[in-house]
């Protein structure tokens, strides 16, 4: 009911920290990566450290559904289910805080702001939390996270290896030279050059990269020129690139630069290319997935454990997985019988609250199973 935008999770963060302190967790650090909260729960038996992460931010979308828990903040809504993630992780902390004597090792709870991306000009999200020490003192040896998904409540979905795409926002500026619209030979037409660049960039997907490797290269905006009879001296384009493989990602960036350099030089134009707002590939460590699945299968039943194809949206959980092995899986929050088929980032997004129970049960067991497994092999 109280969604807050990325890097503005002041109230959410405060309530999370209050709850964790009330549960008697051993350390509760606030202000990690702006409104991030990191807490540690020590079991009474020795063992490894494992982490669990939930994100807390909402989206600038007006709530349209009429439910008891509808957003009370105009223009802001939990349309990606991050409120579910936060609630589940608090539930996990509550359950585990009451069974310390059975825990071999420690659990690090990470509550993260700004997963959807920090506002323009601000840092935030997983990368900032890592920079500010979320994965140090102590360093967990694995991390788990979950995300809502449109399939039925009671089901868990997963991918082994690539789970969600890398995303790179890019900006291209083509620099030409102004001239009278009827005297093109006196200028360098940035509109014509930009048009050639747009088509040439698509051949990276179609001609330069292995067809079996997913790649999306989208130019989403194109702006340039000032008047019908003036040759434009500048065109600005923005787009996004998605891959499921870090090598393809690096290669595609290199090919973008090469393509832009070649096309612009043919017309004596210049260009700038910059990338920001990036996320790596969300990559689930296959060994960690293999050792975790039997427990999840046992909890939800084999027909409810869904092996999924990767998704092309991105997730900044990927930053933790660059440091330590991680497993990010999907929690069914839909219910066809109740007419709930929630689509991420839409005004109609809604969840079956039964998913909270499933989420807490599965994540609690996954963490305990990990600790037992690795305490035994130490
Ligand atoms: Zn989202
Ligand atoms: Zn999300």
PDB file of C-alpha atoms in Angstrom, residues 30-323:
ATOM      1  CA  UNK A  30      21.023   0.454   7.257  1.00  0.00           C
ATOM      2  CA  UNK A  31      22.064   2.953   4.606  1.00  0.00           C
ATOM      3  CA  UNK A  32      24.006   0.414   2.532  1.00  0.00           C
ATOM      4  CA  UNK A  33      23.707   1.654  -1.068  1.00  0.00           C
ATOM      5  CA  UNK A  34      21.286   4.493  -0.066  1.00  0.00           C
ATOM      6  CA  UNK A  35      18.225   2.749   1.482  1.00  0.00           C
ATOM      7  CA  UNK A  36      19.616  -0.794   1.505  1.00  0.00           C
ATOM      8  CA  UNK A  37      19.454  -2.940   4.651  1.00  0.00           C
ATOM      9  CA  UNK A  38      21.865  -5.805   5.410  1.00  0.00           C
ATOM     10  CA  UNK A  39      21.310  -8.067   8.415  1.00  0.00           C
ATOM     11  CA  UNK A  40      22.956 -11.178   9.764  1.00  0.00           C
ATOM     12  CA  UNK A  41      21.391 -14.098  11.599  1.00  0.00           C
ATOM     13  CA  UNK A  42      23.886 -16.399  13.306  1.00  0.00           C
ATOM     14  CA  UNK A  43      22.909 -19.989  13.909  1.00  0.00           C
ATOM     15  CA  UNK A  44      24.096 -21.676  17.081  1.00  0.00           C
ATOM     16  CA  UNK A  45      26.109 -24.303  15.173  1.00  0.00           C
ATOM     17  CA  UNK A  46      29.190 -23.544  13.067  1.00  0.00           C
ATOM     18  CA  UNK A  47      28.823 -23.489   9.304  1.00  0.00           C
ATOM     19  CA  UNK A  48      29.043 -21.366   6.166  1.00  0.00           C
ATOM     20  CA  UNK A  49      27.366 -18.038   5.335  1.00  0.00           C
ATOM     21  CA  UNK A  50      24.591 -17.919   2.753  1.00  0.00           C
ATOM     22  CA  UNK A  51      22.769 -14.805   1.521  1.00  0.00           C
ATOM     23  CA  UNK A  52      19.230 -14.053   0.410  1.00  0.00           C
ATOM     24  CA  UNK A  53      18.234 -10.890  -1.398  1.00  0.00           C
ATOM     25  CA  UNK A  54      14.925  -9.081  -1.899  1.00  0.00           C
ATOM     26  CA  UNK A  55      14.367  -5.840  -3.796  1.00  0.00           C
ATOM     27  CA  UNK A  56      12.070  -3.123  -2.424  1.00  0.00           C
ATOM     28  CA  UNK A  57      11.344  -0.513  -5.101  1.00  0.00           C
ATOM     29  CA  UNK A  58       8.157   0.196  -7.046  1.00  0.00           C
ATOM     30  CA  UNK A  59       7.348   1.750 -10.436  1.00  0.00           C
ATOM     31  CA  UNK A  60       5.838   5.045 -11.650  1.00  0.00           C
ATOM     32  CA  UNK A  61       2.530   3.417 -12.659  1.00  0.00           C
ATOM     33  CA  UNK A  62      -0.949   4.477 -11.521  1.00  0.00           C
ATOM     34  CA  UNK A  63      -2.782   1.734  -9.613  1.00  0.00           C
ATOM     35  CA  UNK A  64      -6.043   0.717 -11.378  1.00  0.00           C
ATOM     36  CA  UNK A  65      -7.115  -2.408  -9.490  1.00  0.00           C
ATOM     37  CA  UNK A  66      -9.427  -2.217  -6.509  1.00  0.00           C
ATOM     38  CA  UNK A  67      -8.006  -4.516  -3.843  1.00  0.00           C
ATOM     39  CA  UNK A  68      -7.713  -4.009  -0.068  1.00  0.00           C
ATOM     40  CA  UNK A  69      -3.945  -3.556  -0.444  1.00  0.00           C
ATOM     41  CA  UNK A  70      -4.064  -1.132  -3.379  1.00  0.00           C
ATOM     42  CA  UNK A  71      -1.458   1.611  -3.555  1.00  0.00           C
ATOM     43  CA  UNK A  72      -2.195   4.709  -1.482  1.00  0.00           C
ATOM     44  CA  UNK A  73       0.446   6.710  -3.346  1.00  0.00           C
ATOM     45  CA  UNK A  74      -0.858   8.302  -6.546  1.00  0.00           C
ATOM     46  CA  UNK A  75       1.180   7.344  -9.613  1.00  0.00           C
ATOM     47  CA  UNK A  76       3.281   4.705  -7.836  1.00  0.00           C
ATOM     48  CA  UNK A  77       2.596   0.973  -7.740  1.00  0.00           C
ATOM     49  CA  UNK A  78       4.301  -2.291  -6.933  1.00  0.00           C
ATOM     50  CA  UNK A  79       3.874  -3.523 -10.490  1.00  0.00           C
ATOM     51  CA  UNK A  80       6.809  -5.943 -10.445  1.00  0.00           C
ATOM     52  CA  UNK A  81       5.998  -7.653  -7.133  1.00  0.00           C
ATOM     53  CA  UNK A  82       8.970  -6.325  -5.175  1.00  0.00           C
ATOM     54  CA  UNK A  83       6.584  -5.944  -2.209  1.00  0.00           C
ATOM     55  CA  UNK A  84       6.089  -9.729  -2.409  1.00  0.00           C
ATOM     56  CA  UNK A  85       9.863 -10.256  -2.429  1.00  0.00           C
ATOM     57  CA  UNK A  86      10.363  -8.004   0.617  1.00  0.00           C
ATOM     58  CA  UNK A  87       7.466  -9.594   2.525  1.00  0.00           C
ATOM     59  CA  UNK A  88       8.725 -13.113   1.769  1.00  0.00           C
ATOM     60  CA  UNK A  89      12.253 -12.262   2.938  1.00  0.00           C
ATOM     61  CA  UNK A  90      10.895 -10.765   6.182  1.00  0.00           C
ATOM     62  CA  UNK A  91       8.872 -13.965   6.640  1.00  0.00           C
ATOM     63  CA  UNK A  92      12.007 -16.048   6.120  1.00  0.00           C
ATOM     64  CA  UNK A  93      13.852 -13.937   8.715  1.00  0.00           C
ATOM     65  CA  UNK A  94      11.004 -14.426  11.170  1.00  0.00           C
ATOM     66  CA  UNK A  95      10.912 -18.216  10.757  1.00  0.00           C
ATOM     67  CA  UNK A  96      14.687 -18.625  10.920  1.00  0.00           C
ATOM     68  CA  UNK A  97      15.069 -16.272  13.905  1.00  0.00           C
ATOM     69  CA  UNK A  98      13.027 -18.773  15.937  1.00  0.00           C
ATOM     70  CA  UNK A  99      15.139 -21.793  15.094  1.00  0.00           C
ATOM     71  CA  UNK A 100      18.723 -20.651  15.618  1.00  0.00           C
ATOM     72  CA  UNK A 101      19.587 -23.822  17.537  1.00  0.00           C
ATOM     73  CA  UNK A 102      18.977 -25.817  14.350  1.00  0.00           C
ATOM     74  CA  UNK A 103      21.000 -23.554  12.064  1.00  0.00           C
ATOM     75  CA  UNK A 104      24.548 -24.530  11.118  1.00  0.00           C
ATOM     76  CA  UNK A 105      26.083 -21.281   9.886  1.00  0.00           C
ATOM     77  CA  UNK A 106      24.746 -17.783   9.219  1.00  0.00           C
ATOM     78  CA  UNK A 107      22.224 -16.183   6.923  1.00  0.00           C
ATOM     79  CA  UNK A 108      22.790 -12.746   5.474  1.00  0.00           C
ATOM     80  CA  UNK A 109      19.609 -10.865   4.571  1.00  0.00           C
ATOM     81  CA  UNK A 110      19.951  -8.255   1.855  1.00  0.00           C
ATOM     82  CA  UNK A 111      17.108  -5.800   1.220  1.00  0.00           C
ATOM     83  CA  UNK A 112      17.967  -3.834  -1.878  1.00  0.00           C
ATOM     84  CA  UNK A 113      16.714  -0.533  -3.266  1.00  0.00           C
ATOM     85  CA  UNK A 114      16.569   0.612  -6.894  1.00  0.00           C
ATOM     86  CA  UNK A 115      16.439  -2.699  -8.766  1.00  0.00           C
ATOM     87  CA  UNK A 116      14.431  -0.992 -11.510  1.00  0.00           C
ATOM     88  CA  UNK A 117      17.298   1.448 -12.038  1.00  0.00           C
ATOM     89  CA  UNK A 118      18.339   4.576 -10.154  1.00  0.00           C
ATOM     90  CA  UNK A 119      16.998   7.929 -11.362  1.00  0.00           C
ATOM     91  CA  UNK A 120      19.080   9.730 -14.002  1.00  0.00           C
ATOM     92  CA  UNK A 121      22.396  10.859 -12.547  1.00  0.00           C
ATOM     93  CA  UNK A 122      22.172   8.685  -9.404  1.00  0.00           C
ATOM     94  CA  UNK A 123      23.900   5.448  -8.512  1.00  0.00           C
ATOM     95  CA  UNK A 124      21.926   2.645  -6.960  1.00  0.00           C
ATOM     96  CA  UNK A 125      20.816  -0.961  -6.878  1.00  0.00           C
ATOM     97  CA  UNK A 126      22.830  -4.146  -6.501  1.00  0.00           C
ATOM     98  CA  UNK A 127      26.093  -2.751  -7.868  1.00  0.00           C
ATOM     99  CA  UNK A 128      26.109   0.120  -5.347  1.00  0.00           C
ATOM    100  CA  UNK A 129      25.256  -2.217  -2.449  1.00  0.00           C
ATOM    101  CA  UNK A 130      28.172  -4.474  -3.420  1.00  0.00           C
ATOM    102  CA  UNK A 131      30.454  -1.433  -3.694  1.00  0.00           C
ATOM    103  CA  UNK A 132      29.392  -0.437  -0.176  1.00  0.00           C
ATOM    104  CA  UNK A 133      30.218  -3.858   1.252  1.00  0.00           C
ATOM    105  CA  UNK A 134      26.963  -5.851   1.173  1.00  0.00           C
ATOM    106  CA  UNK A 135      28.906  -9.001   0.261  1.00  0.00           C
ATOM    107  CA  UNK A 136      31.746  -8.463   2.777  1.00  0.00           C
ATOM    108  CA  UNK A 137      32.146  -9.095   6.540  1.00  0.00           C
ATOM    109  CA  UNK A 138      31.210 -11.833   6.298  1.00  0.00           C
ATOM    110  CA  UNK A 139      31.292 -12.843   2.647  1.00  0.00           C
ATOM    111  CA  UNK A 140      28.492 -15.291   1.810  1.00  0.00           C
ATOM    112  CA  UNK A 141      29.543 -18.255  -0.301  1.00  0.00           C
ATOM    113  CA  UNK A 142      26.267 -18.349  -2.248  1.00  0.00           C
ATOM    114  CA  UNK A 143      23.205 -16.150  -2.756  1.00  0.00           C
ATOM    115  CA  UNK A 144      19.544 -16.874  -3.470  1.00  0.00           C
ATOM    116  CA  UNK A 145      16.736 -14.642  -4.688  1.00  0.00           C
ATOM    117  CA  UNK A 146      13.274 -14.985  -6.133  1.00  0.00           C
ATOM    118  CA  UNK A 147      10.926 -13.051  -8.405  1.00  0.00           C
ATOM    119  CA  UNK A 148       7.190 -13.139  -8.950  1.00  0.00           C
ATOM    120  CA  UNK A 149       6.021 -14.757 -12.179  1.00  0.00           C
ATOM    121  CA  UNK A 150       2.661 -15.027 -13.945  1.00  0.00           C
ATOM    122  CA  UNK A 151       2.272 -18.802 -13.616  1.00  0.00           C
ATOM    123  CA  UNK A 152       0.083 -20.457 -10.959  1.00  0.00           C
ATOM    124  CA  UNK A 153       0.557 -20.004  -7.232  1.00  0.00           C
ATOM    125  CA  UNK A 154       2.157 -23.152  -5.826  1.00  0.00           C
ATOM    126  CA  UNK A 155       4.520 -23.431  -8.776  1.00  0.00           C
ATOM    127  CA  UNK A 156       8.225 -22.585  -8.848  1.00  0.00           C
ATOM    128  CA  UNK A 157      10.051 -21.948 -12.126  1.00  0.00           C
ATOM    129  CA  UNK A 158      13.773 -21.968 -12.765  1.00  0.00           C
ATOM    130  CA  UNK A 159      16.524 -21.893 -15.353  1.00  0.00           C
ATOM    131  CA  UNK A 160      19.979 -23.400 -15.037  1.00  0.00           C
ATOM    132  CA  UNK A 161      22.697 -21.208 -16.604  1.00  0.00           C
ATOM    133  CA  UNK A 162      21.400 -18.011 -18.289  1.00  0.00           C
ATOM    134  CA  UNK A 163      18.086 -16.982 -16.706  1.00  0.00           C
ATOM    135  CA  UNK A 164      17.594 -13.349 -17.682  1.00  0.00           C
ATOM    136  CA  UNK A 165      19.282 -11.155 -20.266  1.00  0.00           C
ATOM    137  CA  UNK A 166      22.049  -8.636 -19.957  1.00  0.00           C
ATOM    138  CA  UNK A 167      20.782  -5.152 -20.706  1.00  0.00           C
ATOM    139  CA  UNK A 168      22.735  -2.181 -21.947  1.00  0.00           C
ATOM    140  CA  UNK A 169      21.097   1.149 -22.569  1.00  0.00           C
ATOM    141  CA  UNK A 170      22.990   3.050 -25.243  1.00  0.00           C
ATOM    142  CA  UNK A 171      22.997   6.535 -26.718  1.00  0.00           C
ATOM    143  CA  UNK A 172      24.324   7.297 -30.186  1.00  0.00           C
ATOM    144  CA  UNK A 173      24.888  10.829 -31.414  1.00  0.00           C
ATOM    145  CA  UNK A 174      25.640  11.411 -35.090  1.00  0.00           C
ATOM    146  CA  UNK A 175      27.453  14.670 -35.753  1.00  0.00           C
ATOM    147  CA  UNK A 176      27.142  16.208 -39.227  1.00  0.00           C
ATOM    148  CA  UNK A 177      27.235  19.752 -40.520  1.00  0.00           C
ATOM    149  CA  UNK A 178      24.418  22.228 -41.073  1.00  0.00           C
ATOM    150  CA  UNK A 179      23.687  23.578 -44.501  1.00  0.00           C
ATOM    151  CA  UNK A 180      20.779  24.965 -46.537  1.00  0.00           C
ATOM    152  CA  UNK A 181      18.316  22.168 -47.315  1.00  0.00           C
ATOM    153  CA  UNK A 182      18.821  22.809 -51.021  1.00  0.00           C
ATOM    154  CA  UNK A 183      22.629  22.881 -50.799  1.00  0.00           C
ATOM    155  CA  UNK A 184      23.413  19.399 -49.395  1.00  0.00           C
ATOM    156  CA  UNK A 185      26.943  19.382 -50.802  1.00  0.00           C
ATOM    157  CA  UNK A 186      27.793  22.149 -48.315  1.00  0.00           C
ATOM    158  CA  UNK A 187      26.853  20.079 -45.266  1.00  0.00           C
ATOM    159  CA  UNK A 188      26.945  16.581 -43.810  1.00  0.00           C
ATOM    160  CA  UNK A 189      23.432  15.241 -43.396  1.00  0.00           C
ATOM    161  CA  UNK A 190      23.158  13.624 -39.973  1.00  0.00           C
ATOM    162  CA  UNK A 191      19.636  12.349 -40.802  1.00  0.00           C
ATOM    163  CA  UNK A 192      20.823  10.347 -43.833  1.00  0.00           C
ATOM    164  CA  UNK A 193      23.835   9.009 -41.921  1.00  0.00           C
ATOM    165  CA  UNK A 194      21.638   8.056 -38.941  1.00  0.00           C
ATOM    166  CA  UNK A 195      19.232   6.215 -41.229  1.00  0.00           C
ATOM    167  CA  UNK A 196      22.101   4.150 -42.641  1.00  0.00           C
ATOM    168  CA  UNK A 197      23.386   3.468 -39.124  1.00  0.00           C
ATOM    169  CA  UNK A 198      20.003   2.143 -37.975  1.00  0.00           C
ATOM    170  CA  UNK A 199      19.860  -0.404 -40.780  1.00  0.00           C
ATOM    171  CA  UNK A 200      23.546  -1.313 -40.587  1.00  0.00           C
ATOM    172  CA  UNK A 201      23.275  -1.953 -36.822  1.00  0.00           C
ATOM    173  CA  UNK A 202      20.559  -4.557 -37.466  1.00  0.00           C
ATOM    174  CA  UNK A 203      23.027  -6.603 -39.495  1.00  0.00           C
ATOM    175  CA  UNK A 204      24.980  -7.246 -36.268  1.00  0.00           C
ATOM    176  CA  UNK A 205      22.062  -9.461 -35.245  1.00  0.00           C
ATOM    177  CA  UNK A 206      21.399 -10.919 -38.683  1.00  0.00           C
ATOM    178  CA  UNK A 207      24.926 -11.309 -40.139  1.00  0.00           C
ATOM    179  CA  UNK A 208      27.655 -10.998 -37.537  1.00  0.00           C
ATOM    180  CA  UNK A 209      26.601 -13.060 -34.486  1.00  0.00           C
ATOM    181  CA  UNK A 210      25.926 -16.801 -34.257  1.00  0.00           C
ATOM    182  CA  UNK A 211      22.209 -17.255 -35.052  1.00  0.00           C
ATOM    183  CA  UNK A 212      21.922 -19.653 -32.101  1.00  0.00           C
ATOM    184  CA  UNK A 213      22.911 -16.897 -29.658  1.00  0.00           C
ATOM    185  CA  UNK A 214      20.047 -14.598 -28.574  1.00  0.00           C
ATOM    186  CA  UNK A 215      20.633 -10.903 -29.216  1.00  0.00           C
ATOM    187  CA  UNK A 216      18.198  -7.992 -29.393  1.00  0.00           C
ATOM    188  CA  UNK A 217      19.373  -4.604 -30.583  1.00  0.00           C
ATOM    189  CA  UNK A 218      16.604  -2.025 -30.477  1.00  0.00           C
ATOM    190  CA  UNK A 219      16.780   1.656 -31.375  1.00  0.00           C
ATOM    191  CA  UNK A 220      13.899   3.081 -29.376  1.00  0.00           C
ATOM    192  CA  UNK A 221      14.193   6.807 -30.036  1.00  0.00           C
ATOM    193  CA  UNK A 222      15.545   8.941 -32.863  1.00  0.00           C
ATOM    194  CA  UNK A 223      15.607  12.730 -32.777  1.00  0.00           C
ATOM    195  CA  UNK A 224      17.314  15.293 -34.948  1.00  0.00           C
ATOM    196  CA  UNK A 225      17.038  18.354 -37.118  1.00  0.00           C
ATOM    197  CA  UNK A 226      15.459  21.728 -36.534  1.00  0.00           C
ATOM    198  CA  UNK A 227      13.575  22.688 -39.691  1.00  0.00           C
ATOM    199  CA  UNK A 228      12.329  21.252 -42.986  1.00  0.00           C
ATOM    200  CA  UNK A 229      14.827  23.135 -45.133  1.00  0.00           C
ATOM    201  CA  UNK A 230      17.971  22.828 -43.048  1.00  0.00           C
ATOM    202  CA  UNK A 231      20.355  19.872 -43.291  1.00  0.00           C
ATOM    203  CA  UNK A 232      20.503  18.462 -39.755  1.00  0.00           C
ATOM    204  CA  UNK A 233      23.856  18.611 -38.012  1.00  0.00           C
ATOM    205  CA  UNK A 234      22.916  16.252 -35.195  1.00  0.00           C
ATOM    206  CA  UNK A 235      20.793  13.159 -34.617  1.00  0.00           C
ATOM    207  CA  UNK A 236      20.483  11.465 -31.253  1.00  0.00           C
ATOM    208  CA  UNK A 237      19.304   7.872 -30.860  1.00  0.00           C
ATOM    209  CA  UNK A 238      18.725   5.748 -27.783  1.00  0.00           C
ATOM    210  CA  UNK A 239      18.296   2.022 -27.593  1.00  0.00           C
ATOM    211  CA  UNK A 240      18.758  -1.160 -25.641  1.00  0.00           C
ATOM    212  CA  UNK A 241      20.792  -4.286 -26.254  1.00  0.00           C
ATOM    213  CA  UNK A 242      20.006  -7.676 -24.681  1.00  0.00           C
ATOM    214  CA  UNK A 243      21.977 -10.931 -24.711  1.00  0.00           C
ATOM    215  CA  UNK A 244      22.186 -14.170 -22.733  1.00  0.00           C
ATOM    216  CA  UNK A 245      25.945 -14.519 -22.985  1.00  0.00           C
ATOM    217  CA  UNK A 246      28.671 -12.161 -21.731  1.00  0.00           C
ATOM    218  CA  UNK A 247      30.949 -12.920 -24.719  1.00  0.00           C
ATOM    219  CA  UNK A 248      28.176 -12.096 -27.186  1.00  0.00           C
ATOM    220  CA  UNK A 249      27.479  -8.959 -25.197  1.00  0.00           C
ATOM    221  CA  UNK A 250      31.102  -7.776 -25.423  1.00  0.00           C
ATOM    222  CA  UNK A 251      31.335  -8.712 -29.117  1.00  0.00           C
ATOM    223  CA  UNK A 252      28.080  -6.919 -29.999  1.00  0.00           C
ATOM    224  CA  UNK A 253      29.305  -3.724 -28.310  1.00  0.00           C
ATOM    225  CA  UNK A 254      32.546  -3.928 -30.288  1.00  0.00           C
ATOM    226  CA  UNK A 255      30.620  -4.473 -33.544  1.00  0.00           C
ATOM    227  CA  UNK A 256      28.337  -1.513 -32.807  1.00  0.00           C
ATOM    228  CA  UNK A 257      31.386   0.724 -32.502  1.00  0.00           C
ATOM    229  CA  UNK A 258      32.947  -0.705 -35.661  1.00  0.00           C
ATOM    230  CA  UNK A 259      29.712  -0.348 -37.664  1.00  0.00           C
ATOM    231  CA  UNK A 260      29.131   3.236 -36.533  1.00  0.00           C
ATOM    232  CA  UNK A 261      32.752   4.168 -37.249  1.00  0.00           C
ATOM    233  CA  UNK A 262      32.615   2.737 -40.766  1.00  0.00           C
ATOM    234  CA  UNK A 263      29.233   4.149 -41.752  1.00  0.00           C
ATOM    235  CA  UNK A 264      29.917   7.637 -40.392  1.00  0.00           C
ATOM    236  CA  UNK A 265      33.384   7.820 -41.919  1.00  0.00           C
ATOM    237  CA  UNK A 266      31.938   7.046 -45.363  1.00  0.00           C
ATOM    238  CA  UNK A 267      30.068  10.371 -45.106  1.00  0.00           C
ATOM    239  CA  UNK A 268      32.677  12.397 -43.184  1.00  0.00           C
ATOM    240  CA  UNK A 269      30.365  12.398 -40.191  1.00  0.00           C
ATOM    241  CA  UNK A 270      31.366  11.726 -36.562  1.00  0.00           C
ATOM    242  CA  UNK A 271      29.654   9.795 -33.805  1.00  0.00           C
ATOM    243  CA  UNK A 272      29.548   9.263 -30.044  1.00  0.00           C
ATOM    244  CA  UNK A 273      28.440   5.994 -28.509  1.00  0.00           C
ATOM    245  CA  UNK A 274      27.899   5.576 -24.785  1.00  0.00           C
ATOM    246  CA  UNK A 275      26.475   2.807 -22.637  1.00  0.00           C
ATOM    247  CA  UNK A 276      24.857   3.178 -19.239  1.00  0.00           C
ATOM    248  CA  UNK A 277      22.232   1.564 -17.023  1.00  0.00           C
ATOM    249  CA  UNK A 278      23.760  -1.840 -17.628  1.00  0.00           C
ATOM    250  CA  UNK A 279      22.999  -5.228 -16.122  1.00  0.00           C
ATOM    251  CA  UNK A 280      25.032  -8.388 -16.686  1.00  0.00           C
ATOM    252  CA  UNK A 281      23.409 -11.702 -17.642  1.00  0.00           C
ATOM    253  CA  UNK A 282      21.544 -13.278 -14.702  1.00  0.00           C
ATOM    254  CA  UNK A 283      23.419 -16.555 -14.625  1.00  0.00           C
ATOM    255  CA  UNK A 284      22.329 -19.360 -12.315  1.00  0.00           C
ATOM    256  CA  UNK A 285      25.281 -21.492 -11.283  1.00  0.00           C
ATOM    257  CA  UNK A 286      24.379 -24.968 -12.653  1.00  0.00           C
ATOM    258  CA  UNK A 287      25.962 -26.785  -9.681  1.00  0.00           C
ATOM    259  CA  UNK A 288      24.047 -24.679  -7.181  1.00  0.00           C
ATOM    260  CA  UNK A 289      20.823 -25.216  -9.165  1.00  0.00           C
ATOM    261  CA  UNK A 290      21.397 -28.992  -9.250  1.00  0.00           C
ATOM    262  CA  UNK A 291      21.945 -29.260  -5.518  1.00  0.00           C
ATOM    263  CA  UNK A 292      18.948 -27.011  -4.710  1.00  0.00           C
ATOM    264  CA  UNK A 293      16.284 -28.520  -6.981  1.00  0.00           C
ATOM    265  CA  UNK A 294      15.629 -31.758  -5.027  1.00  0.00           C
ATOM    266  CA  UNK A 295      14.565 -29.720  -1.987  1.00  0.00           C
ATOM    267  CA  UNK A 296      12.245 -27.486  -4.038  1.00  0.00           C
ATOM    268  CA  UNK A 297      10.810 -30.514  -5.869  1.00  0.00           C
ATOM    269  CA  UNK A 298      10.101 -32.153  -2.530  1.00  0.00           C
ATOM    270  CA  UNK A 299       8.339 -29.009  -1.249  1.00  0.00           C
ATOM    271  CA  UNK A 300       6.134 -28.143  -4.244  1.00  0.00           C
ATOM    272  CA  UNK A 301       5.821 -31.526  -5.965  1.00  0.00           C
ATOM    273  CA  UNK A 302       7.378 -32.493  -9.277  1.00  0.00           C
ATOM    274  CA  UNK A 303       4.545 -31.202 -11.567  1.00  0.00           C
ATOM    275  CA  UNK A 304       4.822 -27.774  -9.914  1.00  0.00           C
ATOM    276  CA  UNK A 305       8.531 -27.380 -10.599  1.00  0.00           C
ATOM    277  CA  UNK A 306       8.806 -25.752 -14.021  1.00  0.00           C
ATOM    278  CA  UNK A 307      11.926 -25.713 -16.138  1.00  0.00           C
ATOM    279  CA  UNK A 308      11.752 -22.387 -18.005  1.00  0.00           C
ATOM    280  CA  UNK A 309      13.358 -20.813 -21.046  1.00  0.00           C
ATOM    281  CA  UNK A 310      15.401 -17.679 -20.248  1.00  0.00           C
ATOM    282  CA  UNK A 311      13.597 -14.305 -20.196  1.00  0.00           C
ATOM    283  CA  UNK A 312      14.874 -11.260 -22.129  1.00  0.00           C
ATOM    284  CA  UNK A 313      14.097  -8.703 -19.377  1.00  0.00           C
ATOM    285  CA  UNK A 314      17.087  -8.059 -17.112  1.00  0.00           C
ATOM    286  CA  UNK A 315      17.592  -8.252 -13.343  1.00  0.00           C
ATOM    287  CA  UNK A 316      20.341  -6.659 -11.266  1.00  0.00           C
ATOM    288  CA  UNK A 317      20.609  -9.790  -9.081  1.00  0.00           C
ATOM    289  CA  UNK A 318      23.149 -10.604 -11.809  1.00  0.00           C
ATOM    290  CA  UNK A 319      25.692  -8.317 -10.082  1.00  0.00           C
ATOM    291  CA  UNK A 320      25.802 -10.544  -6.985  1.00  0.00           C
ATOM    292  CA  UNK A 321      26.245 -13.575  -9.235  1.00  0.00           C
ATOM    293  CA  UNK A 322      29.366 -11.966 -10.693  1.00  0.00           C
ATOM    294  CA  UNK A 323      30.905 -12.135  -7.202  1.00  0.00           C
TER     295      UNK A 323
END
